[in-house]
Short mmCIF file of C-alpha atoms and ligand atoms in Angstrom, two decimals:
data_model
loop_
_atom_site.label_atom_id
_atom_site.label_comp_id
_atom_site.label_asym_id
_atom_site.label_seq_id
_atom_site.Cartn_x
_atom_site.Cartn_y
_atom_site.Cartn_z
CA UNK A 1 163.06 23.78 135.23
CA UNK A 2 163.71 23.36 138.88
CA UNK A 3 167.41 22.77 139.33
CA UNK A 4 167.69 22.77 143.11
CA UNK A 5 167.61 19.62 145.17
CA UNK A 6 164.42 19.77 147.17
CA UNK A 7 164.12 17.83 150.44
CA UNK A 8 160.94 19.53 151.65
CA UNK A 9 158.89 17.05 153.68
CA UNK A 10 161.70 14.49 153.81
CA UNK A 11 162.91 13.01 157.09
CA UNK A 12 166.61 12.22 157.15
CA UNK A 13 168.48 10.57 160.03
CA UNK A 14 172.18 11.26 160.56
CA UNK A 15 174.51 9.61 163.06
CA UNK A 16 177.38 11.78 164.21
CA UNK A 17 175.60 14.90 162.99
CA UNK A 18 177.10 17.25 165.57
CA UNK A 19 180.59 17.54 164.09
CA UNK A 20 182.65 17.24 160.93
CA UNK A 21 180.97 15.79 157.85
CA UNK A 22 177.71 15.03 159.69
CA UNK A 23 177.42 18.63 160.89
CA UNK A 24 178.01 20.02 157.38
CA UNK A 25 175.46 17.54 156.06
CA UNK A 26 172.83 18.49 158.65
CA UNK A 27 173.25 22.18 157.79
CA UNK A 28 173.04 21.48 154.05
CA UNK A 29 169.93 19.30 154.34
CA UNK A 30 168.20 21.91 156.49
CA UNK A 31 168.94 24.54 153.85
CA UNK A 32 167.36 22.22 151.26
CA UNK A 33 164.16 21.89 153.29
CA UNK A 34 164.62 18.53 155.05
CA UNK A 35 163.73 17.65 158.61
CA UNK A 36 166.84 16.18 160.20
CA UNK A 37 167.09 13.70 163.06
CA UNK A 38 170.56 13.47 164.58
CA UNK A 39 171.91 10.75 166.85
CA UNK A 40 175.20 11.76 168.43
CA UNK A 41 177.21 10.65 171.42
CA UNK A 42 177.99 14.29 172.32
CA UNK A 43 176.05 15.99 175.06
CA UNK A 44 176.64 19.56 173.81
CA UNK A 45 175.76 20.04 170.14
CA UNK A 46 176.83 23.12 168.15
CA UNK A 47 174.65 26.20 168.69
CA UNK A 48 173.68 26.26 164.98
CA UNK A 49 171.73 23.04 165.47
CA UNK A 50 170.09 23.54 168.82
CA UNK A 51 167.31 25.98 168.08
CA UNK A 52 166.32 24.96 164.59
CA UNK A 53 162.73 23.74 164.35
CA UNK A 54 163.61 21.15 161.70
CA UNK A 55 166.51 19.62 163.64
CA UNK A 56 165.87 17.04 166.33
CA UNK A 57 168.85 15.77 168.29
CA UNK A 58 169.09 12.62 170.38
CA UNK A 59 171.98 13.37 172.71
CA UNK A 60 174.30 10.73 174.11
CA UNK A 61 173.09 8.11 171.61
CA UNK A 62 175.60 5.22 171.64
CA UNK A 63 175.39 3.50 168.25
CA UNK A 64 177.33 0.50 169.57
CA UNK A 65 174.15 -0.37 171.51
CA UNK A 66 171.36 -1.88 169.45
CA UNK A 67 168.57 -0.70 171.77
CA UNK A 68 169.82 2.91 171.51
CA UNK A 69 169.65 2.64 167.71
CA UNK A 70 166.19 1.10 167.81
CA UNK A 71 164.75 3.80 170.04
CA UNK A 72 166.35 6.53 167.90
CA UNK A 73 164.81 5.13 164.71
CA UNK A 74 161.47 4.55 166.50
CA UNK A 75 161.45 8.21 167.63
CA UNK A 76 161.30 9.45 164.03
CA UNK A 77 157.67 10.05 163.02
CA UNK A 78 156.19 9.40 159.59
CA UNK A 79 158.25 8.16 156.67
CA UNK A 80 162.00 7.70 157.12
CA UNK A 81 163.40 8.86 153.78
CA UNK A 82 167.08 8.52 154.49
CA UNK A 83 169.76 7.41 156.92
CA UNK A 84 173.37 8.54 156.81
CA UNK A 85 175.78 6.49 158.89
CA UNK A 86 178.33 9.17 159.52
CA UNK A 87 179.42 8.55 163.13
CA UNK A 88 182.86 7.02 163.22
CA UNK A 89 186.18 7.01 164.95
CA UNK A 90 189.79 7.00 163.90
CA UNK A 91 192.79 6.61 166.18
CA UNK A 92 196.43 6.62 165.20
CA UNK A 93 197.48 2.97 165.60
CA UNK A 94 201.10 2.69 164.47
CA UNK A 95 202.48 -0.55 163.07
CA UNK A 96 201.47 -2.81 165.96
CA UNK A 97 198.08 -1.48 167.00
CA UNK A 98 196.53 -2.16 170.41
CA UNK A 99 193.66 -4.63 170.78
CA UNK A 100 191.70 -1.95 172.63
CA UNK A 101 191.92 0.48 169.71
CA UNK A 102 191.07 -2.31 167.25
CA UNK A 103 187.95 -3.29 169.21
CA UNK A 104 186.77 0.26 169.77
CA UNK A 105 187.27 1.10 166.09
CA UNK A 106 185.35 -1.98 164.94
CA UNK A 107 182.66 -1.42 167.54
CA UNK A 108 181.88 2.18 166.54
CA UNK A 109 182.55 2.03 162.79
CA UNK A 110 181.24 -1.45 161.95
CA UNK A 111 178.86 -2.43 164.76
CA UNK A 112 177.48 1.11 164.80
CA UNK A 113 176.77 1.06 161.06
CA UNK A 114 175.37 -2.46 161.37
CA UNK A 115 173.08 -1.56 164.29
CA UNK A 116 171.67 1.66 162.88
CA UNK A 117 171.52 0.33 159.31
CA UNK A 118 169.63 -2.78 160.37
CA UNK A 119 167.07 -0.81 162.38
CA UNK A 120 166.59 1.67 159.52
CA UNK A 121 166.17 -1.06 156.90
CA UNK A 122 163.65 -2.85 159.10
CA UNK A 123 161.65 0.37 159.10
CA UNK A 124 162.20 1.45 155.49
CA UNK A 125 161.53 -1.94 153.90
CA UNK A 126 157.92 -1.65 155.11
CA UNK A 127 157.45 1.76 153.47
CA UNK A 128 155.78 2.67 150.23
CA UNK A 129 157.87 2.45 147.06
CA UNK A 130 157.32 6.01 145.81
CA UNK A 131 157.65 7.94 142.61
CA UNK A 132 158.56 11.58 142.48
CA UNK A 133 158.11 14.17 139.71
CA UNK A 134 161.21 14.52 137.59
CA UNK A 135 162.62 17.68 136.01
CA UNK A 136 161.06 16.78 132.65
CA UNK A 137 157.27 17.30 132.64
CA UNK A 138 155.44 13.98 132.65
CA UNK A 139 158.52 11.98 133.60
CA UNK A 140 158.63 10.51 137.10
CA UNK A 141 161.52 9.03 139.01
CA UNK A 142 161.12 5.90 141.06
CA UNK A 143 162.85 6.83 144.32
CA UNK A 144 162.06 3.60 146.14
CA UNK A 145 161.50 3.05 149.84
CA UNK A 146 164.34 5.27 151.01
CA UNK A 147 168.09 5.79 150.81
CA UNK A 148 170.97 4.82 153.05
CA UNK A 149 174.41 6.37 152.71
CA UNK A 150 177.33 4.92 154.64
CA UNK A 151 180.38 7.08 155.13
CA UNK A 152 183.36 4.95 154.21
CA UNK A 153 186.80 6.34 153.47
CA UNK A 154 189.64 6.26 150.98
CA UNK A 155 190.70 3.56 153.45
CA UNK A 156 187.68 1.49 152.25
CA UNK A 157 189.52 1.06 148.95
CA UNK A 158 193.18 0.73 149.91
CA UNK A 159 195.37 -0.07 152.88
CA UNK A 160 196.71 2.73 155.03
CA UNK A 161 199.94 2.38 156.98
CA UNK A 162 199.44 2.94 160.70
CA UNK A 163 195.67 2.74 160.39
CA UNK A 164 195.06 -1.00 159.83
CA UNK A 165 192.06 -1.35 162.16
CA UNK A 166 190.51 1.82 160.77
CA UNK A 167 191.07 0.57 157.22
CA UNK A 168 189.58 -2.85 158.07
CA UNK A 169 186.53 -1.17 159.60
CA UNK A 170 186.03 1.03 156.54
CA UNK A 171 186.42 -1.94 154.19
CA UNK A 172 183.72 -3.69 156.26
CA UNK A 173 181.39 -0.72 155.75
CA UNK A 174 181.78 -1.21 152.00
CA UNK A 175 180.86 -4.89 152.37
CA UNK A 176 177.70 -3.99 154.30
CA UNK A 177 176.82 -1.39 151.65
CA UNK A 178 177.20 -3.76 148.72
CA UNK A 179 175.34 -6.66 150.35
CA UNK A 180 172.49 -4.53 151.72
CA UNK A 181 171.96 -3.07 148.24
CA UNK A 182 171.38 -6.60 146.92
CA UNK A 183 169.21 -7.62 149.87
CA UNK A 184 166.98 -4.51 149.63
CA UNK A 185 166.61 -3.54 145.95
CA UNK A 186 163.69 -1.20 146.71
CA UNK A 187 166.01 0.85 148.91
CA UNK A 188 169.17 2.47 147.66
CA UNK A 189 172.26 1.77 149.72
CA UNK A 190 175.48 3.53 148.78
CA UNK A 191 178.73 4.69 150.32
CA UNK A 192 180.99 7.68 149.93
CA UNK A 193 184.74 7.31 150.24
CA UNK A 194 186.14 10.64 151.40
CA UNK A 195 189.83 11.30 150.97
CA UNK A 196 191.61 13.49 153.50
CA UNK A 197 188.94 15.77 154.95
CA UNK A 198 189.42 18.75 157.20
CA UNK A 199 187.46 17.69 160.30
CA UNK A 200 188.18 17.68 164.04
CA UNK A 201 188.56 13.86 163.91
CA UNK A 202 191.16 14.03 161.11
CA UNK A 203 193.03 16.76 162.97
CA UNK A 204 193.21 14.63 166.12
CA UNK A 205 194.41 11.58 164.15
CA UNK A 206 197.15 13.58 162.43
CA UNK A 207 198.22 15.15 165.72
CA UNK A 208 198.74 11.67 167.22
CA UNK A 209 200.84 10.38 164.29
CA UNK A 210 204.64 10.59 164.54
CA UNK A 211 205.97 13.69 162.76
CA UNK A 212 207.70 13.00 159.50
CA UNK A 213 205.65 9.87 158.77
CA UNK A 214 205.00 10.18 155.05
CA UNK A 215 202.54 7.30 154.84
CA UNK A 216 199.73 8.81 156.84
CA UNK A 217 196.67 9.32 154.63
CA UNK A 218 196.05 12.72 156.13
CA UNK A 219 199.66 13.81 156.64
CA UNK A 220 201.29 16.79 154.91
CA UNK A 221 202.92 14.59 152.25
CA UNK A 222 199.53 13.17 151.32
CA UNK A 223 197.98 16.61 151.03
CA UNK A 224 200.76 17.56 148.61
CA UNK A 225 199.73 14.60 146.44
CA UNK A 226 196.09 15.66 146.15
CA UNK A 227 195.66 17.08 142.61
CA UNK A 228 193.22 19.69 143.90
CA UNK A 229 195.95 20.81 146.30
CA UNK A 230 193.96 20.76 149.53
CA UNK A 231 192.06 18.54 151.89
CA UNK A 232 188.32 18.21 151.32
CA UNK A 233 186.06 20.54 153.24
CA UNK A 234 183.35 18.71 155.17
CA UNK A 235 180.88 20.35 152.77
CA UNK A 236 182.58 18.71 149.75
CA UNK A 237 181.74 15.32 151.25
CA UNK A 238 178.28 16.40 152.44
CA UNK A 239 177.37 17.44 148.89
CA UNK A 240 178.14 13.94 147.56
CA UNK A 241 176.01 12.43 150.34
CA UNK A 242 173.16 14.79 149.45
CA UNK A 243 173.30 13.57 145.84
CA UNK A 244 173.10 9.93 146.96
CA UNK A 245 170.17 10.72 149.29
CA UNK A 246 168.31 12.64 146.60
CA UNK A 247 165.91 11.72 143.82
CA UNK A 248 168.72 12.60 141.42
CA UNK A 249 170.47 9.27 142.09
CA UNK A 250 167.36 7.11 141.72
CA UNK A 251 169.06 4.19 139.89
CA UNK A 252 172.33 4.14 141.84
CA UNK A 253 172.68 1.47 144.52
CA UNK A 254 175.47 -0.69 145.94
CA UNK A 255 178.07 1.87 144.84
CA UNK A 256 180.91 3.68 146.50
CA UNK A 257 181.51 7.27 145.39
CA UNK A 258 185.08 8.43 146.06
CA UNK A 259 185.33 12.14 146.93
CA UNK A 260 189.03 12.84 147.07
CA UNK A 261 190.05 15.80 144.91
CA UNK A 262 191.60 13.48 142.34
CA UNK A 263 193.79 11.52 144.81
CA UNK A 264 192.31 8.14 143.94
C1 NAG B 1 180.20 -6.04 167.87
O1 NAG B 1 179.01 -6.81 167.72
C2 NAG B 1 179.20 -8.19 167.97
C3 NAG B 1 177.90 -8.90 167.61
O2 NAG B 1 176.82 -8.36 168.31
C4 NAG B 1 179.65 -8.39 169.41
O3 NAG B 1 179.86 -9.75 169.65
C5 NAG B 1 180.93 -7.63 169.64
O4 NAG B 1 181.33 -7.73 170.99
C6 NAG B 1 180.74 -6.17 169.29
N1 NAG B 1 181.94 -5.40 169.50
C7 NAG B 1 183.07 -5.53 168.82
C8 NAG B 1 184.23 -4.71 169.27
O5 NAG B 1 183.19 -6.24 167.84
#
């Protein structure tokens, strides 16, 4: 029996694929045989991604702009099997956050997911509803027209002191996920809710928080309360995304999978 996840011949789009969770995900999907299309605002992607023949990067792609999302999705040839909305921002806000930070956070996290998700669903909802061989001979899985995974947060499921705009934006991503799953039952649309994850973005958010603040989701006190005793690695989150993109989650849609080392 084949026990590996096989993405050979699958085209997967990832926003924010040049760092953090998106980068780990791109590397994992490549190892599993996928062809990966990355949209990222950065102009200088990591060396690991540049020369790979199954990685295609659209540099400087601003997901807050609908036309940028449309041309990115249009640039992907053949069948679009999956989209992962991974690009996001988080800024330490404090108790009275600034309107600028609120708007920027909503623009990237919510508008960005809305823009790319809408363009991908427009494309995917016209695709064939396919079946794929299962692990048991003679049994097939209906894998539908494609899969979308939105990267939410522990802050999709609870409030976080000092990160109200971020938490609102991540709650909104859950609302999009749940409604899109009902609107497009031949697709699968799910979210992951990572707890504290060791990424450059998390590091920058922690660095900006006042020292000694025990309520920060990614502060030292929070890490001490994670039963597994550490932050997630980006690969821990990427693995959950891979499951939700794969044929192995064929009947799961509209769900949010927390990945938090037991700190739920
Ligand atoms: C988000 O999208 C809406 C609708 O297109 C737009 O009006 C708004 O200015 C955008 N930005 C923010 C920060 O909400």
